[in-house]
CSV table of C-alpha atoms and ligand atoms in Angstrom, one decimal:
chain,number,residue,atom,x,y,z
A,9,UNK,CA,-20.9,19.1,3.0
A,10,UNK,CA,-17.9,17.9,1.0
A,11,UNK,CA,-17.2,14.1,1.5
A,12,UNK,CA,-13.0,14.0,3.1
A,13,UNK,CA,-10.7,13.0,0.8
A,14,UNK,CA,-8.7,9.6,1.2
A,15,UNK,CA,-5.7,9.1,-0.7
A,16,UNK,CA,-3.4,5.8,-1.2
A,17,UNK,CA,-1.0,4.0,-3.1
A,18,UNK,CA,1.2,0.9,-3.6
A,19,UNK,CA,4.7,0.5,-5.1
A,20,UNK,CA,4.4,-1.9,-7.5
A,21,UNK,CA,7.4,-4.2,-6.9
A,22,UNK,CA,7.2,-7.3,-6.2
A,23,UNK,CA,3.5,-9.1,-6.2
A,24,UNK,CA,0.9,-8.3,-4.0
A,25,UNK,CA,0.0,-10.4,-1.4
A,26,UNK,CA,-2.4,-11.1,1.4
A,27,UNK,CA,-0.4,-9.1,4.0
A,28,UNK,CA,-1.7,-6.2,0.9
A,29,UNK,CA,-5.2,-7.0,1.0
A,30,UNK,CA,-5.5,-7.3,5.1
A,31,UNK,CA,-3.5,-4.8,5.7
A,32,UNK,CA,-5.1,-2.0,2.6
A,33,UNK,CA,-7.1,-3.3,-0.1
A,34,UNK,CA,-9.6,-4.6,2.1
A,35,UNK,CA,-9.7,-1.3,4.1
A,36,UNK,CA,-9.7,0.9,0.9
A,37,UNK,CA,-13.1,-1.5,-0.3
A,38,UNK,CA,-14.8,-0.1,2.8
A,39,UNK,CA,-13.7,3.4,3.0
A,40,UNK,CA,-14.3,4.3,-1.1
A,41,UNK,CA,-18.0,4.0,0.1
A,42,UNK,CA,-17.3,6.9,2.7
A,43,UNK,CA,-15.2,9.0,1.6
A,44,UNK,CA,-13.7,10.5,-2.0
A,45,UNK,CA,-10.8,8.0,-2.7
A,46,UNK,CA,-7.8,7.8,-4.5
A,47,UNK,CA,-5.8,5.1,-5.7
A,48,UNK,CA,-2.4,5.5,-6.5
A,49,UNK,CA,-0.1,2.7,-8.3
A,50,UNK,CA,3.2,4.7,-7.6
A,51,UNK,CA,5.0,3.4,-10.8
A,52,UNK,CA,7.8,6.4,-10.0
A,53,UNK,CA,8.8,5.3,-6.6
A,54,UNK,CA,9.1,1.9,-8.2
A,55,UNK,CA,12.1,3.1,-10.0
A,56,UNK,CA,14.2,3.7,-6.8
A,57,UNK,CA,14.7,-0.2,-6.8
A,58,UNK,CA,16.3,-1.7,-10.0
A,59,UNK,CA,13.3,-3.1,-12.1
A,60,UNK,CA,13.2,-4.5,-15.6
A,61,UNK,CA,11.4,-2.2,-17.8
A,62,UNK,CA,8.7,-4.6,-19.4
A,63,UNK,CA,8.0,-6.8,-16.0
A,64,UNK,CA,7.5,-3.0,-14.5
A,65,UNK,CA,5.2,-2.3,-17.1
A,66,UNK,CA,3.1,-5.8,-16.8
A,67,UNK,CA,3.2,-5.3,-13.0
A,68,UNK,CA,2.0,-2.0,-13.0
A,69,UNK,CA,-1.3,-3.5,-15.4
A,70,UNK,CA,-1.2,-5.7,-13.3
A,71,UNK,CA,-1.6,-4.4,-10.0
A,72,UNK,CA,-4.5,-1.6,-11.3
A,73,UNK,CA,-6.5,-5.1,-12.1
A,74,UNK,CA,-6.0,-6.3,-8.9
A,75,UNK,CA,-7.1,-3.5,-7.4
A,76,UNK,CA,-10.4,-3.6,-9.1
A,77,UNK,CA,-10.4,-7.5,-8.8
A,78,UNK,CA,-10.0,-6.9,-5.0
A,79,UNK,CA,-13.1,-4.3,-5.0
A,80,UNK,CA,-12.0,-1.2,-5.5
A,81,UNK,CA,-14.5,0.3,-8.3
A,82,UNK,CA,-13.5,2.6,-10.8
A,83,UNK,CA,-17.4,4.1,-10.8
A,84,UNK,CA,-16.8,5.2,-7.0
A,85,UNK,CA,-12.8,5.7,-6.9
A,86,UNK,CA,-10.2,7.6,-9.0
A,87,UNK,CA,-7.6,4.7,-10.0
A,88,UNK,CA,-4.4,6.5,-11.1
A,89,UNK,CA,-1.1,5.8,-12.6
A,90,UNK,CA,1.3,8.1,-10.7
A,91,UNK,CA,3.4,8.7,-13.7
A,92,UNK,CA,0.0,9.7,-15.5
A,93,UNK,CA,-0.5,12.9,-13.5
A,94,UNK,CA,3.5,14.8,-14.1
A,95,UNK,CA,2.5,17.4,-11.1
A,96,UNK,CA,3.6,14.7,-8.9
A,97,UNK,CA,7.3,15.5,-9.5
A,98,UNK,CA,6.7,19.4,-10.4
A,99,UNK,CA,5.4,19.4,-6.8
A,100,UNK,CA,8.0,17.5,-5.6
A,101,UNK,CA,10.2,20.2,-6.5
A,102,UNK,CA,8.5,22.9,-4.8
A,103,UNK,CA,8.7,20.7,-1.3
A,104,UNK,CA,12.5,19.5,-1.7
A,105,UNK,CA,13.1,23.1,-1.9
A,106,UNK,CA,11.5,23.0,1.2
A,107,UNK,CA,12.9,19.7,3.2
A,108,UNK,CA,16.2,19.7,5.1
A,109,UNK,CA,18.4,16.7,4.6
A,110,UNK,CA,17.9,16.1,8.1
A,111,UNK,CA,15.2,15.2,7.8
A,112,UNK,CA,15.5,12.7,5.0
A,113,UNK,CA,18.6,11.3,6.9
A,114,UNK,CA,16.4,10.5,9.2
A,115,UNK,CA,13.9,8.5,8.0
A,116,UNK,CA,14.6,5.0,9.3
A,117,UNK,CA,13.1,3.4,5.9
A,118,UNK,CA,15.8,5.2,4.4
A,119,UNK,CA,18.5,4.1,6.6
A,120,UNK,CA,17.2,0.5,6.4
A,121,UNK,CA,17.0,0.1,2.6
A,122,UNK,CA,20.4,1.7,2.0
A,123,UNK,CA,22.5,0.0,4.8
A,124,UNK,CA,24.1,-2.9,2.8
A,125,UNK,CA,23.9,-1.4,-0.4
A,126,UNK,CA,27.0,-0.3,-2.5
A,127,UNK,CA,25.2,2.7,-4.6
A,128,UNK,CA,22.1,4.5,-2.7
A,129,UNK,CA,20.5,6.4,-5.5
A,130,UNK,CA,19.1,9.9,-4.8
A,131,UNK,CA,16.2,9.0,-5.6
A,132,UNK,CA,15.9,6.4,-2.2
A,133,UNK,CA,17.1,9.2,-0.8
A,134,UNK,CA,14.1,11.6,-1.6
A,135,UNK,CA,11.7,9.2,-1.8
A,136,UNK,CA,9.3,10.3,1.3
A,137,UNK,CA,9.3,14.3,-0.9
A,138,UNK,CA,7.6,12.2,-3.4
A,139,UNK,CA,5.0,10.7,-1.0
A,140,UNK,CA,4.2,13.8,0.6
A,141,UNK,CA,3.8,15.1,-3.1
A,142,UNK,CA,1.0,12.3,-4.0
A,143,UNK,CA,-0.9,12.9,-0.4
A,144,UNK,CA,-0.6,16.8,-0.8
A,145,UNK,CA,-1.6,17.3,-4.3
A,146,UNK,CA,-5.0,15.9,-3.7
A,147,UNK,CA,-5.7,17.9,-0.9
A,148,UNK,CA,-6.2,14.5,1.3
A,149,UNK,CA,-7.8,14.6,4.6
A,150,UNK,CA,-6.5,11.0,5.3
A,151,UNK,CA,-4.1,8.4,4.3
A,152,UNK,CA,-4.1,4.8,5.2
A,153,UNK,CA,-0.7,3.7,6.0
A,154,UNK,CA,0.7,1.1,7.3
A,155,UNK,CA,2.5,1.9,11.0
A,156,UNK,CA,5.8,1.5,8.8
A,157,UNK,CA,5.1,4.5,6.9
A,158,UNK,CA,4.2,6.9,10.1
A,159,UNK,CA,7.4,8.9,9.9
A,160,UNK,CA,7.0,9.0,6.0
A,161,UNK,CA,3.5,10.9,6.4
A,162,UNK,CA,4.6,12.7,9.4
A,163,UNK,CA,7.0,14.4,7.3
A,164,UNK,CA,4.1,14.9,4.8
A,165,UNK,CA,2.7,17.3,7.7
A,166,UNK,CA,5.2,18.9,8.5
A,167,UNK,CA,5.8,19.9,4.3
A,168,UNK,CA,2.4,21.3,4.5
A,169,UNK,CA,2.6,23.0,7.8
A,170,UNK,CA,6.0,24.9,6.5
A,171,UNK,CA,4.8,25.4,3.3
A,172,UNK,CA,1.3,27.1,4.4
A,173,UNK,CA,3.4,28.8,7.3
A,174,UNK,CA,6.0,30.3,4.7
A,175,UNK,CA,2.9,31.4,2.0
A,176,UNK,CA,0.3,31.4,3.3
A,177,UNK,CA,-2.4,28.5,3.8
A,178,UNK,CA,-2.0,25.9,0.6
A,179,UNK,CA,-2.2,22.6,1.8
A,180,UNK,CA,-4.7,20.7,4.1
A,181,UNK,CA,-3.0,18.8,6.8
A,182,UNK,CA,-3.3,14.9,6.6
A,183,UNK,CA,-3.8,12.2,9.2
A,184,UNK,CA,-2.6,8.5,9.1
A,185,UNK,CA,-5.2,6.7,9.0
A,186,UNK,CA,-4.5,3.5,10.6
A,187,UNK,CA,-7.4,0.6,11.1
A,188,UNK,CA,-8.1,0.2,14.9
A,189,UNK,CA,-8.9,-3.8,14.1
A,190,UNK,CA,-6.8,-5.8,11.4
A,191,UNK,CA,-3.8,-8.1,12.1
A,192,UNK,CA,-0.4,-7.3,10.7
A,193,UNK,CA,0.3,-10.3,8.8
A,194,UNK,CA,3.7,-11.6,9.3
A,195,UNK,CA,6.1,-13.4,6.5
A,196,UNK,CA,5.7,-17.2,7.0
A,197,UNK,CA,8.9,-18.4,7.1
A,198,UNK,CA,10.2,-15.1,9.4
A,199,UNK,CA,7.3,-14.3,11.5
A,200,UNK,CA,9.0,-11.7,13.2
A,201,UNK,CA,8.9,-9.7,10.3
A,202,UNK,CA,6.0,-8.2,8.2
A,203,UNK,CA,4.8,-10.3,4.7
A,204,UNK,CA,6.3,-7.9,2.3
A,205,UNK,CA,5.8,-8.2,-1.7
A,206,UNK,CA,8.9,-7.0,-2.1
A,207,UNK,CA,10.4,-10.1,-0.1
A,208,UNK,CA,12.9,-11.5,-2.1
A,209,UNK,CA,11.8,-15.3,-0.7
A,210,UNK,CA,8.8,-15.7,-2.3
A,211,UNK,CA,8.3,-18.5,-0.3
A,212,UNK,CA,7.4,-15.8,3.1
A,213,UNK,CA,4.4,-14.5,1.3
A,214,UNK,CA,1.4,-15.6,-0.4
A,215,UNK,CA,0.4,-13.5,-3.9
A,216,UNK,CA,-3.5,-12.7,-4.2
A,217,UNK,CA,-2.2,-14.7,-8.2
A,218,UNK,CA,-0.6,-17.8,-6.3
A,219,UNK,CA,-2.0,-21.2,-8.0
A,220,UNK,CA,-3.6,-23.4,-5.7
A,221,UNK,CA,-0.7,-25.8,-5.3
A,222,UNK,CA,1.8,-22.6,-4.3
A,223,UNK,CA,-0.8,-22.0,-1.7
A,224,UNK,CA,-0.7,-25.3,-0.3
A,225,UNK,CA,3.1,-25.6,-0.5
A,226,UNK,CA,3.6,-22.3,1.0
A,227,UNK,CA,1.1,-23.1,3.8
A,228,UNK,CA,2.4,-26.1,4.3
A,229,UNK,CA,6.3,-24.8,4.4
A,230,UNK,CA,5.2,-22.1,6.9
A,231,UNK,CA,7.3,-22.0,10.1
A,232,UNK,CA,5.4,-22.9,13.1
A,233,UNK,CA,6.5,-23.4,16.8
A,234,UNK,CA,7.6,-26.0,19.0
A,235,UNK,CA,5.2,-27.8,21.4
A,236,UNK,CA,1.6,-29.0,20.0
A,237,UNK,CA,-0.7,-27.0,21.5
A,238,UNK,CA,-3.1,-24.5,19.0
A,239,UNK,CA,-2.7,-21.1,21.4
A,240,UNK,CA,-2.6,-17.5,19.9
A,241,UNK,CA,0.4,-16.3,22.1
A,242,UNK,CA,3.5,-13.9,21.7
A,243,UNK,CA,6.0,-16.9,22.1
A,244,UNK,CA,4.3,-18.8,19.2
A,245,UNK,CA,4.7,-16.0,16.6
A,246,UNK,CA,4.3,-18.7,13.7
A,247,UNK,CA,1.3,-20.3,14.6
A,248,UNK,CA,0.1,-16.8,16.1
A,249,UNK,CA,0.6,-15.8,12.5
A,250,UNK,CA,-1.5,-18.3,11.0
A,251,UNK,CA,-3.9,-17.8,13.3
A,252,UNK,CA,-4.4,-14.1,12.3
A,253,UNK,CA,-4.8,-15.0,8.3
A,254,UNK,CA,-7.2,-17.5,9.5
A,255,UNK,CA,-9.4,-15.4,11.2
A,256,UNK,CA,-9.3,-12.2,9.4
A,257,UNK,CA,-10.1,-14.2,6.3
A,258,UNK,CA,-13.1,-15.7,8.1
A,259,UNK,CA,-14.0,-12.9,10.4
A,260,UNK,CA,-14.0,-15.6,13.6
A,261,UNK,CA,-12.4,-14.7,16.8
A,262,UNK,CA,-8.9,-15.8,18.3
A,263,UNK,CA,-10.3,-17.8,21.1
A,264,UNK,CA,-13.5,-19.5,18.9
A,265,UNK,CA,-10.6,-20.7,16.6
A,266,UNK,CA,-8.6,-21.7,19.5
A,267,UNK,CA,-11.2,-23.6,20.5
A,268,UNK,CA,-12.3,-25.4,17.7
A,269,UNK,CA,-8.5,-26.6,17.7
A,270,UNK,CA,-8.1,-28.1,21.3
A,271,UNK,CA,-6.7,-31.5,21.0
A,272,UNK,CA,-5.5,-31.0,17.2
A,273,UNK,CA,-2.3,-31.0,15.4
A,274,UNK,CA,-0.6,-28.0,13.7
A,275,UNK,CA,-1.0,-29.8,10.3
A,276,UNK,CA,-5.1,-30.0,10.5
A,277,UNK,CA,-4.8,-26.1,11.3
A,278,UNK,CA,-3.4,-26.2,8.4
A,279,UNK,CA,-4.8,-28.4,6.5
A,280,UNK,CA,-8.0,-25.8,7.1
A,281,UNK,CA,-6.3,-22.8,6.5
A,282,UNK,CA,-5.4,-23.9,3.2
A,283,UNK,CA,-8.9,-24.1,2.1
A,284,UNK,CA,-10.0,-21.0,3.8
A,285,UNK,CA,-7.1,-18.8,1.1
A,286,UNK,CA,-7.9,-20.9,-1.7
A,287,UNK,CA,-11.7,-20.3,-1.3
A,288,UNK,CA,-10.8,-16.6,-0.2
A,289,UNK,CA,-8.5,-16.3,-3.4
A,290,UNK,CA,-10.6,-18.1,-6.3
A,291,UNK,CA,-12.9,-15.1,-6.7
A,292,UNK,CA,-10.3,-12.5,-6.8
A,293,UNK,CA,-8.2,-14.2,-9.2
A,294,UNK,CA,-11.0,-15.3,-11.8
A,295,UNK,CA,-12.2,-11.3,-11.6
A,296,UNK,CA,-8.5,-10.9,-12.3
A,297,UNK,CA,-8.0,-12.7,-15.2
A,298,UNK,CA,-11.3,-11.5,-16.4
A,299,UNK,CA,-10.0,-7.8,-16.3
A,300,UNK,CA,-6.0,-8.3,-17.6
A,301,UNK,CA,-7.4,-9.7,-20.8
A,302,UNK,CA,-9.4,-6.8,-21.5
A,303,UNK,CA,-6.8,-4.0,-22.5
A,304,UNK,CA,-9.3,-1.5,-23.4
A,305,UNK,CA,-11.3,-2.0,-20.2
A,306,UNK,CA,-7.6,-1.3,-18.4
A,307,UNK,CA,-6.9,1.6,-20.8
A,308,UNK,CA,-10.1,3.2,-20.1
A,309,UNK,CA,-10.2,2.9,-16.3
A,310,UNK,CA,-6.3,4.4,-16.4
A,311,UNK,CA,-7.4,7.0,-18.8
A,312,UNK,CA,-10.1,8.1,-16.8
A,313,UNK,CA,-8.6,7.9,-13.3
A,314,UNK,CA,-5.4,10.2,-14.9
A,315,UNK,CA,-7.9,12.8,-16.3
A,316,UNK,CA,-9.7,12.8,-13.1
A,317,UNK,CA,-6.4,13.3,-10.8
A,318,UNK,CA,-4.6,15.5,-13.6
A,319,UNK,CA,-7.5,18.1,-12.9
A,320,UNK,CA,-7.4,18.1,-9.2
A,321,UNK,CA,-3.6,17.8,-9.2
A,322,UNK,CA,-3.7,20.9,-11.8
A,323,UNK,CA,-6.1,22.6,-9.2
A,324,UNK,CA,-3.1,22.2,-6.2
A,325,UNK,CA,0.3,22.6,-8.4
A,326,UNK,CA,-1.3,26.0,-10.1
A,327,UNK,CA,-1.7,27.8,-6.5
A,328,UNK,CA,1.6,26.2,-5.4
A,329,UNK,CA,3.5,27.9,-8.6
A,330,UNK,CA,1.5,31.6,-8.0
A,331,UNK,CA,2.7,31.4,-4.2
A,332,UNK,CA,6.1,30.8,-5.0
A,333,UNK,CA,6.4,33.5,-7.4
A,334,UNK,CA,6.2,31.9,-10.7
A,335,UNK,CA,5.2,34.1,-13.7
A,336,UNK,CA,1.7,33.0,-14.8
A,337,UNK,CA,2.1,30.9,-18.1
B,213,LIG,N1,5.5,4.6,0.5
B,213,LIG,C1,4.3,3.9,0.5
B,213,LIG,C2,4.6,2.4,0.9
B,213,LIG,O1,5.7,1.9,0.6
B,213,LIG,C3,3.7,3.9,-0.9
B,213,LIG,C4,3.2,5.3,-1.2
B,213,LIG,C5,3.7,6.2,-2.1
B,213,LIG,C6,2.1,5.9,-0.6
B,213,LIG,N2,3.0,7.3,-2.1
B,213,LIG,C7,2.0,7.2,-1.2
B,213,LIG,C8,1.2,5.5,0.4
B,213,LIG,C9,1.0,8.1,-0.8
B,213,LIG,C10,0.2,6.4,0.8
B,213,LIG,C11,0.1,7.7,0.2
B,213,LIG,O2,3.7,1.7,1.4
């Protein structure tokens, strides 16, 4: 039987950052072994925030190294550029075709990103067509997603569903895939709100690149709660926050780490913690630098990836454009 199909990306803006790994990278690691994977670095939504054209460049490199540096192996996963593979956006015009802007209007990540904003391009705009473009190309069974971008896949479905319902049966239908166990790690000055790369305050997150002494100052900085006591609890959400990088980084449970903590200050938590990242991030970020010097290495894992995509994606866009009534080329 044919392994399932997974099928994820990142927008590389910003740097990525712990709340990354917990809440993907480390997830993907596990499920490349299971399932067929692919790995998107979605240079092309990137473009719906202003970027400056060689940092997008460098961060795009970036990120596919970090990627590998985190575990994901090119030998068992397809690693792709999204601009690499041009059905993306000749699918995406197939499914806007399809999309009410009532929809799009809907979409609450829309409504959020453009609220204070002067110019919303149309790009922000269209942004989840895109998405469901990159999960419906491949044919993906699943797609790990953060709970933020539910409605984003749910309109994914329901492209497919009208699409096959209209033609006849294109597209496989995909599921969120959303990890039962993992904490949602929180922004450490703001831990009411996710850790987002994209946080302007660089200070709420920590990069998997951050130097040692960032780590410690950003630990150290983090916003904790009144009273002294080391309890996990919904009216300590900075602490509670720490808590959760602590133990998913060292597998322990709530309560054994609660424990170990009775009688102690906030700063020896702390204090801990700070070891636990650096020792956690020292690995990743010598694989890192290992991989960023070698262009070639990057060149050839991009290369390769694209080729591999291009020909599923190929597979996908060619029955889309005989449905619709294209003439044949
Ligand atoms: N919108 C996703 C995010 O911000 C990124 C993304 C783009 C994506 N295309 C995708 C995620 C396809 C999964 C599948 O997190």
């Amino acid at each position: 039987m044919n392994k399932k199909i997974i099928l994820s990306g990142i927008q590389p803006s910003g740097e990525l950052c712990i709340g990354n790994y917990l809440g993907a990278l480390k997830q993907w690691n596990i499920l490349q072994d299971k399932y067929e994977s692919i790995f998107l670095v979605v240079d092309m939504h990137a473009l719906t925030v202003d970027q400056v054209p060689s940092d997008l460049r460098q961060r795009c490199l970036s990120f596919v190294a970090q990627y590998i540096a985190c575990g994901i192996d090119p030998d068992k996963s397809i690693i792709a550029m999204q601009s690499h593979v041009h059905e993306h956006v000749e699918l995406m015009w197939v499914l806007n075709s399809l999309c009410y802007l009532g929809e799009l209007n809907r979409m609450t990540q829309f409504k959020d990103k453009s609220k204070d904003k002067k110019n919303v391009n149309v790009g922000l705009f269209t942004y989840p067509v895109l998405m469901a473009s990159d999960i419906l190309l491949y044919q993906a069974d699943l797609v790990p997603v953060g709970a933020d971008q539910k409605q984003h896949l749910e309109l994914s479905r329901d492209l497919a569903i009208r699409f096959n319902y209209k033609y006849s049966d294109t597209f496989k239908i995909p599921e969120p895939f959303i990890p039962e166990s993992g904490a949602r790690i929180m922004s450490l000055q703001d831990p009411l709100k996710k850790m987002s790369k994209s946080d302007s305050n660089l200070n709420n997150i920590i990069a998997l690149l951050d130097s040692n002494a960032i780590i410690k100052k950003k630990i150290n900085r983090a916003v904790t709660d009144s009273g002294s006591e080391i309890k996990y609890s919904e009216d300590k959400p900075g602490l509670s926050n720490l808590i959760d990088i602590y133990t998913s980084l060292t597998n322990e449970k709530i309560e054994d780490v609660e424990q170990k903590y009775i009688g102690k200050m906030y700063s020896v938590l702390k204090k801990d913690l700070i070891e636990i990242i650096i020792d956690f991030l020292g690995p990743i970020k010598e694989e890192y630098t290992k991989i960023i010097s070698d262009k070639a290495y990057l060149a050839e894992v991009l290369s390769d990836g694209s080729e591999k995509a291009s020909f599923k994606a190929r597979r996908t866009l060619s029955k889309v454009y005989r449905k619709v009534g294209f003439v044949k080329k």
